[in-house]
Amino acid sequence: MSLEFKAMAGCSAGAIVGGVYASDTPVEEWVEALSKINPKQFWSPSLFRMFFSFIFRKGRGYMGLSSTKAAMDFCYRNLKAKTFEECKLPFYTLAKNLFHGCKTVFHSGELTPRIVASGAVPLVEIDQQLYCDGALLELSPTDAICCKHQLDVLIIHHVARRNNVQLGVCQILKQPWSMIEIFNLLLFQQRPWYLSESPITFKQCLCGCDAIIIVVEPELQELLFPTVDTGVQIFNAARQQAEELLQPYLNAIINNKSKLIEYVKSS
């Protein structure tokens, strides 16, 4: 797709995807690496550690089912850029600071720990502060880049599940790792302000600038944790749908902002 990006921001899994692109790591290489990864390389729960912590230490110091070390190591090995400053374009990630209860937008320093922190449950420690999944606050940190970089157009690629809550819970209770799926259901139950019932939507920036926000929301199969066998198919489906949805508007995005304003008024 012939679009030139000026800046990029991502939250949670979007922080990792955005970090891949911004670091100039070919997305195809990343998908290939993920398709061959063993789940133990990113998901390493320890039942012994969990029982020991709860029985003998009453849960003290226990922050989650799995360590983040494997995910960190994988990103270190596969990202071409090691810092935000080395990225080919300005890149921002969002995480929640547990010490202050507020959101933190990272845009400098070491890349891997900050993109992992953006999607981390349990926690990641950076500069003696603890951070966790930024999706607890917002799914798309538009304010990080929209007005800051004076963008004409901001494209939000929103990839998340759509669940009927009652049917979703019934299905979740039959799946492995039900606790994690229930957490995800709570997390995504409230849809962000920028979404609608349409696969593609045109909106005006809420920050008060003149940027046009284009929201692309592909229709994907159920995303159950951990998604291993169907990951490549989901990636291809999301990419294909995004390209198909944006294709009719490419000329307006590149050359005719006034036409995009008309789309905003008619949305």
PDB file of C-alpha atoms in Angstrom:
ATOM      1  CA  MET A   1       0.000   0.000   0.000  1.00  0.00           C
ATOM      2  CA  SER A   2       1.558   3.307  -1.126  1.00  0.00           C
ATOM      3  CA  LEU A   3       1.206   5.322   2.070  1.00  0.00           C
ATOM      4  CA  GLU A   4       4.128   7.087   3.707  1.00  0.00           C
ATOM      5  CA  PHE A   5       3.893   7.200   7.472  1.00  0.00           C
ATOM      6  CA  LYS A   6       5.238  10.183   9.409  1.00  0.00           C
ATOM      7  CA  ALA A   7       4.826   8.769  12.939  1.00  0.00           C
ATOM      8  CA  MET A   8       3.366   5.697  14.633  1.00  0.00           C
ATOM      9  CA  ALA A   9       1.936   4.773  18.030  1.00  0.00           C
ATOM     10  CA  GLY A  10       0.756   1.494  19.490  1.00  0.00           C
ATOM     11  CA  CYS A  11      -0.666   0.022  22.660  1.00  0.00           C
ATOM     12  CA  SER A  12      -0.556  -3.534  24.030  1.00  0.00           C
ATOM     13  CA  ALA A  13      -0.111  -5.949  21.101  1.00  0.00           C
ATOM     14  CA  GLY A  14      -0.194  -2.894  18.837  1.00  0.00           C
ATOM     15  CA  ALA A  15       2.952  -1.644  20.566  1.00  0.00           C
ATOM     16  CA  ILE A  16       4.788  -4.777  19.475  1.00  0.00           C
ATOM     17  CA  VAL A  17       3.492  -4.594  15.903  1.00  0.00           C
ATOM     18  CA  GLY A  18       4.290  -0.888  15.725  1.00  0.00           C
ATOM     19  CA  GLY A  19       7.725  -1.511  17.198  1.00  0.00           C
ATOM     20  CA  VAL A  20       8.438  -4.099  14.529  1.00  0.00           C
ATOM     21  CA  TYR A  21       7.572  -1.681  11.723  1.00  0.00           C
ATOM     22  CA  ALA A  22       9.217   1.361  13.273  1.00  0.00           C
ATOM     23  CA  SER A  23      12.422  -0.554  13.979  1.00  0.00           C
ATOM     24  CA  ASP A  24      12.642  -1.370  10.249  1.00  0.00           C
ATOM     25  CA  THR A  25      12.193  -5.074  10.889  1.00  0.00           C
ATOM     26  CA  PRO A  26      10.355  -6.519   7.850  1.00  0.00           C
ATOM     27  CA  VAL A  27       6.907  -7.575   9.031  1.00  0.00           C
ATOM     28  CA  GLU A  28       7.157 -10.718   6.904  1.00  0.00           C
ATOM     29  CA  GLU A  29      10.306 -11.743   8.788  1.00  0.00           C
ATOM     30  CA  TRP A  30       8.556 -11.201  12.097  1.00  0.00           C
ATOM     31  CA  VAL A  31       5.529 -13.266  11.035  1.00  0.00           C
ATOM     32  CA  GLU A  32       7.857 -16.027   9.869  1.00  0.00           C
ATOM     33  CA  ALA A  33       9.652 -16.001  13.218  1.00  0.00           C
ATOM     34  CA  LEU A  34       6.357 -16.071  15.120  1.00  0.00           C
ATOM     35  CA  SER A  35       5.025 -18.946  13.020  1.00  0.00           C
ATOM     36  CA  LYS A  36       7.966 -21.093  14.106  1.00  0.00           C
ATOM     37  CA  ILE A  37       8.063 -20.075  17.750  1.00  0.00           C
ATOM     38  CA  ASN A  38       7.451 -22.605  20.504  1.00  0.00           C
ATOM     39  CA  PRO A  39       4.824 -21.374  23.005  1.00  0.00           C
ATOM     40  CA  LYS A  40       7.366 -21.935  25.769  1.00  0.00           C
ATOM     41  CA  GLN A  41       9.460 -19.177  24.202  1.00  0.00           C
ATOM     42  CA  PHE A  42       6.903 -16.529  25.150  1.00  0.00           C
ATOM     43  CA  TRP A  43       4.540 -18.206  27.625  1.00  0.00           C
ATOM     44  CA  SER A  44       6.212 -19.887  30.587  1.00  0.00           C
ATOM     45  CA  PRO A  45       3.779 -20.341  33.479  1.00  0.00           C
ATOM     46  CA  SER A  46       5.167 -22.093  36.561  1.00  0.00           C
ATOM     47  CA  LEU A  47       2.567 -23.932  38.626  1.00  0.00           C
ATOM     48  CA  PHE A  48       5.228 -24.810  41.202  1.00  0.00           C
ATOM     49  CA  ARG A  49       6.153 -21.135  41.597  1.00  0.00           C
ATOM     50  CA  MET A  50       2.489 -20.196  41.884  1.00  0.00           C
ATOM     51  CA  PHE A  51       1.694 -22.800  44.567  1.00  0.00           C
ATOM     52  CA  PHE A  52       4.904 -22.049  46.482  1.00  0.00           C
ATOM     53  CA  SER A  53       4.087 -18.340  46.469  1.00  0.00           C
ATOM     54  CA  PHE A  54       0.503 -18.748  47.637  1.00  0.00           C
ATOM     55  CA  ILE A  55       1.048 -21.547  50.165  1.00  0.00           C
ATOM     56  CA  PHE A  56       4.314 -20.502  51.751  1.00  0.00           C
ATOM     57  CA  ARG A  57       4.500 -16.773  51.039  1.00  0.00           C
ATOM     58  CA  LYS A  58       0.762 -15.933  50.946  1.00  0.00           C
ATOM     59  CA  GLY A  59       1.203 -14.574  47.419  1.00  0.00           C
ATOM     60  CA  ARG A  60       3.865 -12.036  48.350  1.00  0.00           C
ATOM     61  CA  GLY A  61       5.814 -10.916  45.285  1.00  0.00           C
ATOM     62  CA  TYR A  62       3.702 -13.008  42.890  1.00  0.00           C
ATOM     63  CA  MET A  63       2.794 -10.768  39.939  1.00  0.00           C
ATOM     64  CA  GLY A  64       1.497 -13.130  37.237  1.00  0.00           C
ATOM     65  CA  LEU A  65       1.263 -16.581  35.745  1.00  0.00           C
ATOM     66  CA  SER A  66       4.216 -16.167  33.427  1.00  0.00           C
ATOM     67  CA  SER A  67       7.532 -14.357  33.386  1.00  0.00           C
ATOM     68  CA  THR A  68       8.125 -11.695  30.728  1.00  0.00           C
ATOM     69  CA  LYS A  69      11.726 -12.820  30.192  1.00  0.00           C
ATOM     70  CA  ALA A  70      10.917 -15.070  27.222  1.00  0.00           C
ATOM     71  CA  ALA A  71       9.005 -12.305  25.425  1.00  0.00           C
ATOM     72  CA  MET A  72      11.845  -9.882  26.125  1.00  0.00           C
ATOM     73  CA  ASP A  73      14.460 -12.280  24.751  1.00  0.00           C
ATOM     74  CA  PHE A  74      12.407 -12.886  21.590  1.00  0.00           C
ATOM     75  CA  CYS A  75      12.068  -9.144  20.919  1.00  0.00           C
ATOM     76  CA  TYR A  76      15.750  -8.517  21.593  1.00  0.00           C
ATOM     77  CA  ARG A  77      16.656 -11.168  19.013  1.00  0.00           C
ATOM     78  CA  ASN A  78      14.238 -10.092  16.306  1.00  0.00           C
ATOM     79  CA  LEU A  79      14.051  -6.280  16.413  1.00  0.00           C
ATOM     80  CA  LYS A  80      16.576  -4.485  14.211  1.00  0.00           C
ATOM     81  CA  ALA A  81      16.459  -1.249  16.236  1.00  0.00           C
ATOM     82  CA  LYS A  82      17.412  -1.414  19.894  1.00  0.00           C
ATOM     83  CA  THR A  83      16.211   2.058  20.919  1.00  0.00           C
ATOM     84  CA  PHE A  84      13.426   4.452  19.967  1.00  0.00           C
ATOM     85  CA  GLU A  85      16.056   6.831  18.657  1.00  0.00           C
ATOM     86  CA  GLU A  86      17.228   4.201  16.126  1.00  0.00           C
ATOM     87  CA  CYS A  87      13.734   3.685  14.671  1.00  0.00           C
ATOM     88  CA  LYS A  88      13.102   4.791  11.099  1.00  0.00           C
ATOM     89  CA  LEU A  89      10.229   7.069  12.203  1.00  0.00           C
ATOM     90  CA  PRO A  90       9.014   8.536  15.516  1.00  0.00           C
ATOM     91  CA  PHE A  91       7.341   5.796  17.527  1.00  0.00           C
ATOM     92  CA  TYR A  92       5.344   5.886  20.787  1.00  0.00           C
ATOM     93  CA  THR A  93       4.006   3.209  23.121  1.00  0.00           C
ATOM     94  CA  LEU A  94       1.569   3.452  26.002  1.00  0.00           C
ATOM     95  CA  ALA A  95       1.732   1.673  29.366  1.00  0.00           C
ATOM     96  CA  LYS A  96       0.170   2.152  32.792  1.00  0.00           C
ATOM     97  CA  ASN A  97       2.450   3.216  35.623  1.00  0.00           C
ATOM     98  CA  LEU A  98       1.284   1.326  38.718  1.00  0.00           C
ATOM     99  CA  PHE A  99       3.126   3.572  41.148  1.00  0.00           C
ATOM    100  CA  HIS A 100       1.285   6.694  39.999  1.00  0.00           C
ATOM    101  CA  GLY A 101      -1.838   5.106  38.464  1.00  0.00           C
ATOM    102  CA  CYS A 102      -1.408   7.129  35.291  1.00  0.00           C
ATOM    103  CA  LYS A 103      -0.560   6.496  31.676  1.00  0.00           C
ATOM    104  CA  THR A 104       2.994   6.806  30.415  1.00  0.00           C
ATOM    105  CA  VAL A 105       3.833   7.357  26.768  1.00  0.00           C
ATOM    106  CA  PHE A 106       7.295   6.035  25.930  1.00  0.00           C
ATOM    107  CA  HIS A 107       9.192   7.575  23.026  1.00  0.00           C
ATOM    108  CA  SER A 108      12.852   7.298  24.018  1.00  0.00           C
ATOM    109  CA  GLY A 109      15.245   4.779  25.512  1.00  0.00           C
ATOM    110  CA  GLU A 110      15.510   1.036  25.044  1.00  0.00           C
ATOM    111  CA  LEU A 111      12.776  -0.265  22.741  1.00  0.00           C
ATOM    112  CA  THR A 112      12.162  -3.870  23.823  1.00  0.00           C
ATOM    113  CA  PRO A 113      11.267  -3.420  27.521  1.00  0.00           C
ATOM    114  CA  ARG A 114       8.935  -0.537  26.694  1.00  0.00           C
ATOM    115  CA  ILE A 115       6.953  -2.328  24.000  1.00  0.00           C
ATOM    116  CA  VAL A 116       6.730  -5.436  26.201  1.00  0.00           C
ATOM    117  CA  ALA A 117       5.571  -3.275  29.140  1.00  0.00           C
ATOM    118  CA  SER A 118       2.790  -1.884  26.942  1.00  0.00           C
ATOM    119  CA  GLY A 119       1.272  -5.373  26.652  1.00  0.00           C
ATOM    120  CA  ALA A 120       2.431  -6.900  29.914  1.00  0.00           C
ATOM    121  CA  VAL A 121       0.393  -8.689  32.530  1.00  0.00           C
ATOM    122  CA  PRO A 122       2.395  -9.302  34.806  1.00  0.00           C
ATOM    123  CA  LEU A 123       4.563  -6.266  35.258  1.00  0.00           C
ATOM    124  CA  VAL A 124       7.724  -4.870  33.720  1.00  0.00           C
ATOM    125  CA  GLU A 125      10.149  -2.764  35.741  1.00  0.00           C
ATOM    126  CA  ILE A 126      11.728   0.207  33.953  1.00  0.00           C
ATOM    127  CA  ASP A 127      13.853   2.777  35.760  1.00  0.00           C
ATOM    128  CA  GLN A 128      12.591   1.547  39.153  1.00  0.00           C
ATOM    129  CA  GLN A 129       8.957   1.987  38.105  1.00  0.00           C
ATOM    130  CA  LEU A 130       6.438  -0.807  37.467  1.00  0.00           C
ATOM    131  CA  TYR A 131       4.349  -0.808  34.287  1.00  0.00           C
ATOM    132  CA  CYS A 132       1.591  -2.989  32.860  1.00  0.00           C
ATOM    133  CA  ASP A 133      -0.699  -3.262  29.834  1.00  0.00           C
ATOM    134  CA  GLY A 134      -1.645   0.160  28.468  1.00  0.00           C
ATOM    135  CA  ALA A 135      -4.955  -1.243  27.193  1.00  0.00           C
ATOM    136  CA  LEU A 136      -6.233  -0.842  30.755  1.00  0.00           C
ATOM    137  CA  LEU A 137      -6.330   2.883  29.945  1.00  0.00           C
ATOM    138  CA  GLU A 138      -6.927   3.162  26.196  1.00  0.00           C
ATOM    139  CA  LEU A 139      -6.437   0.977  23.159  1.00  0.00           C
ATOM    140  CA  SER A 140      -5.171   3.605  20.732  1.00  0.00           C
ATOM    141  CA  PRO A 141      -2.924   6.421  22.017  1.00  0.00           C
ATOM    142  CA  THR A 142      -3.917   8.906  19.324  1.00  0.00           C
ATOM    143  CA  ASP A 143      -2.945  11.899  21.438  1.00  0.00           C
ATOM    144  CA  ALA A 144       0.671  10.730  21.390  1.00  0.00           C
ATOM    145  CA  ILE A 145       1.167  11.603  17.740  1.00  0.00           C
ATOM    146  CA  CYS A 146      -1.863  13.311  16.181  1.00  0.00           C
ATOM    147  CA  CYS A 147      -1.284  16.968  17.061  1.00  0.00           C
ATOM    148  CA  LYS A 148       2.352  16.515  18.074  1.00  0.00           C
ATOM    149  CA  HIS A 149       3.359  15.702  14.489  1.00  0.00           C
ATOM    150  CA  GLN A 150       0.709  17.843  12.770  1.00  0.00           C
ATOM    151  CA  LEU A 151      -0.707  14.888  10.898  1.00  0.00           C
ATOM    152  CA  ASP A 152      -3.196  15.391   8.080  1.00  0.00           C
ATOM    153  CA  VAL A 153      -4.551  11.870   8.461  1.00  0.00           C
ATOM    154  CA  LEU A 154      -4.326   9.391  11.321  1.00  0.00           C
ATOM    155  CA  ILE A 155      -5.198   5.759  10.578  1.00  0.00           C
ATOM    156  CA  ILE A 156      -6.269   3.579  13.513  1.00  0.00           C
ATOM    157  CA  HIS A 157      -6.049  -0.147  12.825  1.00  0.00           C
ATOM    158  CA  HIS A 158      -8.170  -1.635  15.593  1.00  0.00           C
ATOM    159  CA  VAL A 159      -7.748  -5.391  15.939  1.00  0.00           C
ATOM    160  CA  ALA A 160      -9.760  -6.848  18.814  1.00  0.00           C
ATOM    161  CA  ARG A 161     -12.489  -9.328  19.452  1.00  0.00           C
ATOM    162  CA  ARG A 162     -16.190  -8.708  19.093  1.00  0.00           C
ATOM    163  CA  ASN A 163     -18.091 -10.834  21.589  1.00  0.00           C
ATOM    164  CA  ASN A 164     -21.658 -11.452  22.524  1.00  0.00           C
ATOM    165  CA  VAL A 165     -20.998 -11.234  26.273  1.00  0.00           C
ATOM    166  CA  GLN A 166     -23.305 -14.058  27.362  1.00  0.00           C
ATOM    167  CA  LEU A 167     -22.155 -16.459  24.650  1.00  0.00           C
ATOM    168  CA  GLY A 168     -18.574 -15.285  25.138  1.00  0.00           C
ATOM    169  CA  VAL A 169     -18.526 -16.175  28.846  1.00  0.00           C
ATOM    170  CA  CYS A 170     -20.070 -19.594  28.208  1.00  0.00           C
ATOM    171  CA  GLN A 171     -17.397 -20.332  25.626  1.00  0.00           C
ATOM    172  CA  ILE A 172     -14.592 -18.918  27.760  1.00  0.00           C
ATOM    173  CA  LEU A 173     -15.438 -21.199  30.695  1.00  0.00           C
ATOM    174  CA  LYS A 174     -14.829 -24.201  28.430  1.00  0.00           C
ATOM    175  CA  GLN A 175     -11.433 -22.943  27.230  1.00  0.00           C
ATOM    176  CA  PRO A 176      -7.978 -23.393  28.779  1.00  0.00           C
ATOM    177  CA  TRP A 177      -6.775 -20.395  30.811  1.00  0.00           C
ATOM    178  CA  SER A 178     -10.322 -19.140  31.424  1.00  0.00           C
ATOM    179  CA  MET A 179      -9.050 -16.524  33.909  1.00  0.00           C
ATOM    180  CA  ILE A 180      -7.035 -14.779  31.189  1.00  0.00           C
ATOM    181  CA  GLU A 181      -9.955 -14.866  28.768  1.00  0.00           C
ATOM    182  CA  ILE A 182     -12.279 -13.360  31.394  1.00  0.00           C
ATOM    183  CA  PHE A 183      -9.735 -10.575  31.935  1.00  0.00           C
ATOM    184  CA  ASN A 184      -9.673  -9.931  28.178  1.00  0.00           C
ATOM    185  CA  LEU A 185     -13.463  -9.861  28.047  1.00  0.00           C
ATOM    186  CA  LEU A 186     -13.566  -7.238  30.802  1.00  0.00           C
ATOM    187  CA  LEU A 187     -10.838  -5.272  29.072  1.00  0.00           C
ATOM    188  CA  PHE A 188     -12.559  -5.094  25.679  1.00  0.00           C
ATOM    189  CA  GLN A 189     -16.178  -4.950  26.832  1.00  0.00           C
ATOM    190  CA  GLN A 190     -16.256  -1.145  26.588  1.00  0.00           C
ATOM    191  CA  ARG A 191     -15.578  -0.072  23.049  1.00  0.00           C
ATOM    192  CA  PRO A 192     -13.388   3.011  22.462  1.00  0.00           C
ATOM    193  CA  TRP A 193     -14.858   6.336  21.354  1.00  0.00           C
ATOM    194  CA  TYR A 194     -13.553   6.033  17.818  1.00  0.00           C
ATOM    195  CA  LEU A 195     -15.315   2.778  16.920  1.00  0.00           C
ATOM    196  CA  SER A 196     -18.662   2.373  15.205  1.00  0.00           C
ATOM    197  CA  GLU A 197     -20.551  -0.520  13.672  1.00  0.00           C
ATOM    198  CA  SER A 198     -18.845   0.104  10.338  1.00  0.00           C
ATOM    199  CA  PRO A 199     -15.618  -1.627   9.188  1.00  0.00           C
ATOM    200  CA  ILE A 200     -14.228   1.794   8.201  1.00  0.00           C
ATOM    201  CA  THR A 201     -15.144   5.120   9.794  1.00  0.00           C
ATOM    202  CA  PHE A 202     -14.062   8.738   9.288  1.00  0.00           C
ATOM    203  CA  LYS A 203     -13.830  11.082  12.272  1.00  0.00           C
ATOM    204  CA  GLN A 204     -12.354  14.426  13.271  1.00  0.00           C
ATOM    205  CA  CYS A 205      -9.529  14.545  15.817  1.00  0.00           C
ATOM    206  CA  LEU A 206     -10.798  15.185  19.349  1.00  0.00           C
ATOM    207  CA  CYS A 207      -7.612  17.076  20.229  1.00  0.00           C
ATOM    208  CA  GLY A 208      -8.811  20.089  18.285  1.00  0.00           C
ATOM    209  CA  CYS A 209      -6.423  19.892  15.348  1.00  0.00           C
ATOM    210  CA  ASP A 210      -7.441  19.415  11.719  1.00  0.00           C
ATOM    211  CA  ALA A 211      -6.407  15.773  11.436  1.00  0.00           C
ATOM    212  CA  ILE A 212      -8.828  13.297   9.920  1.00  0.00           C
ATOM    213  CA  ILE A 213      -9.006   9.988  11.785  1.00  0.00           C
ATOM    214  CA  ILE A 214      -9.723   6.889   9.711  1.00  0.00           C
ATOM    215  CA  VAL A 215     -10.674   3.862  11.792  1.00  0.00           C
ATOM    216  CA  VAL A 216     -10.264   0.428  10.242  1.00  0.00           C
ATOM    217  CA  GLU A 217     -11.767  -2.494  12.153  1.00  0.00           C
ATOM    218  CA  PRO A 218     -11.398  -5.856  10.382  1.00  0.00           C
ATOM    219  CA  GLU A 219     -13.810  -8.674  11.094  1.00  0.00           C
ATOM    220  CA  LEU A 220     -11.690 -11.514  12.480  1.00  0.00           C
ATOM    221  CA  GLN A 221     -12.237 -14.945  13.923  1.00  0.00           C
ATOM    222  CA  GLU A 222     -12.272 -15.420  17.688  1.00  0.00           C
ATOM    223  CA  LEU A 223      -8.908 -14.581  19.241  1.00  0.00           C
ATOM    224  CA  LEU A 224      -8.408 -17.121  22.022  1.00  0.00           C
ATOM    225  CA  PHE A 225      -5.328 -17.251  24.247  1.00  0.00           C
ATOM    226  CA  PRO A 226      -2.754 -18.381  23.404  1.00  0.00           C
ATOM    227  CA  THR A 227      -3.179 -17.877  19.654  1.00  0.00           C
ATOM    228  CA  VAL A 228      -0.513 -20.112  18.127  1.00  0.00           C
ATOM    229  CA  ASP A 229      -1.868 -22.286  15.322  1.00  0.00           C
ATOM    230  CA  THR A 230      -4.056 -19.606  13.711  1.00  0.00           C
ATOM    231  CA  GLY A 231      -1.793 -16.590  14.231  1.00  0.00           C
ATOM    232  CA  VAL A 232      -0.535 -16.345  10.641  1.00  0.00           C
ATOM    233  CA  GLN A 233      -4.051 -16.706   9.213  1.00  0.00           C
ATOM    234  CA  ILE A 234      -5.349 -13.961  11.512  1.00  0.00           C
ATOM    235  CA  PHE A 235      -2.454 -11.690  10.519  1.00  0.00           C
ATOM    236  CA  ASN A 236      -3.099 -12.244   6.816  1.00  0.00           C
ATOM    237  CA  ALA A 237      -6.836 -11.683   7.221  1.00  0.00           C
ATOM    238  CA  ALA A 238      -6.317  -8.433   9.155  1.00  0.00           C
ATOM    239  CA  ARG A 239      -3.817  -7.152   6.597  1.00  0.00           C
ATOM    240  CA  GLN A 240      -5.945  -8.088   3.590  1.00  0.00           C
ATOM    241  CA  GLN A 241      -9.082  -6.507   5.018  1.00  0.00           C
ATOM    242  CA  ALA A 242      -7.242  -3.304   5.963  1.00  0.00           C
ATOM    243  CA  GLU A 243      -5.842  -2.951   2.451  1.00  0.00           C
ATOM    244  CA  GLU A 244      -9.219  -3.632   0.852  1.00  0.00           C
ATOM    245  CA  LEU A 245     -11.007  -1.151   3.118  1.00  0.00           C
ATOM    246  CA  LEU A 246      -8.471   1.638   2.547  1.00  0.00           C
ATOM    247  CA  GLN A 247      -7.940   1.103  -1.183  1.00  0.00           C
ATOM    248  CA  PRO A 248     -10.979   3.125  -2.399  1.00  0.00           C
ATOM    249  CA  TYR A 249      -9.825   6.118  -0.330  1.00  0.00           C
ATOM    250  CA  LEU A 250      -6.093   6.098  -1.093  1.00  0.00           C
ATOM    251  CA  ASN A 251      -6.223   8.962  -3.559  1.00  0.00           C
ATOM    252  CA  ALA A 252      -8.178  11.140  -1.130  1.00  0.00           C
ATOM    253  CA  ILE A 253      -5.819  10.245   1.723  1.00  0.00           C
ATOM    254  CA  ILE A 254      -2.763  11.228  -0.307  1.00  0.00           C
ATOM    255  CA  ASN A 255      -4.050  14.135  -2.411  1.00  0.00           C
ATOM    256  CA  ASN A 256      -7.492  15.375  -1.382  1.00  0.00           C
ATOM    257  CA  LYS A 257      -8.101  16.102   2.304  1.00  0.00           C
ATOM    258  CA  SER A 258     -11.264  18.077   1.517  1.00  0.00           C
ATOM    259  CA  LYS A 259     -12.793  14.857   0.214  1.00  0.00           C
ATOM    260  CA  LEU A 260     -11.985  13.167   3.509  1.00  0.00           C
ATOM    261  CA  ILE A 261     -13.802  15.977   5.347  1.00  0.00           C
ATOM    262  CA  GLU A 262     -16.879  15.120   3.310  1.00  0.00           C
ATOM    263  CA  TYR A 263     -16.584  11.512   4.467  1.00  0.00           C
ATOM    264  CA  VAL A 264     -16.387  12.743   8.079  1.00  0.00           C
ATOM    265  CA  LYS A 265     -19.589  14.754   7.683  1.00  0.00           C
ATOM    266  CA  SER A 266     -21.420  11.810   6.157  1.00  0.00           C
ATOM    267  CA  SER A 267     -20.268   9.294   8.807  1.00  0.00           C
TER     268      SER A 267
END
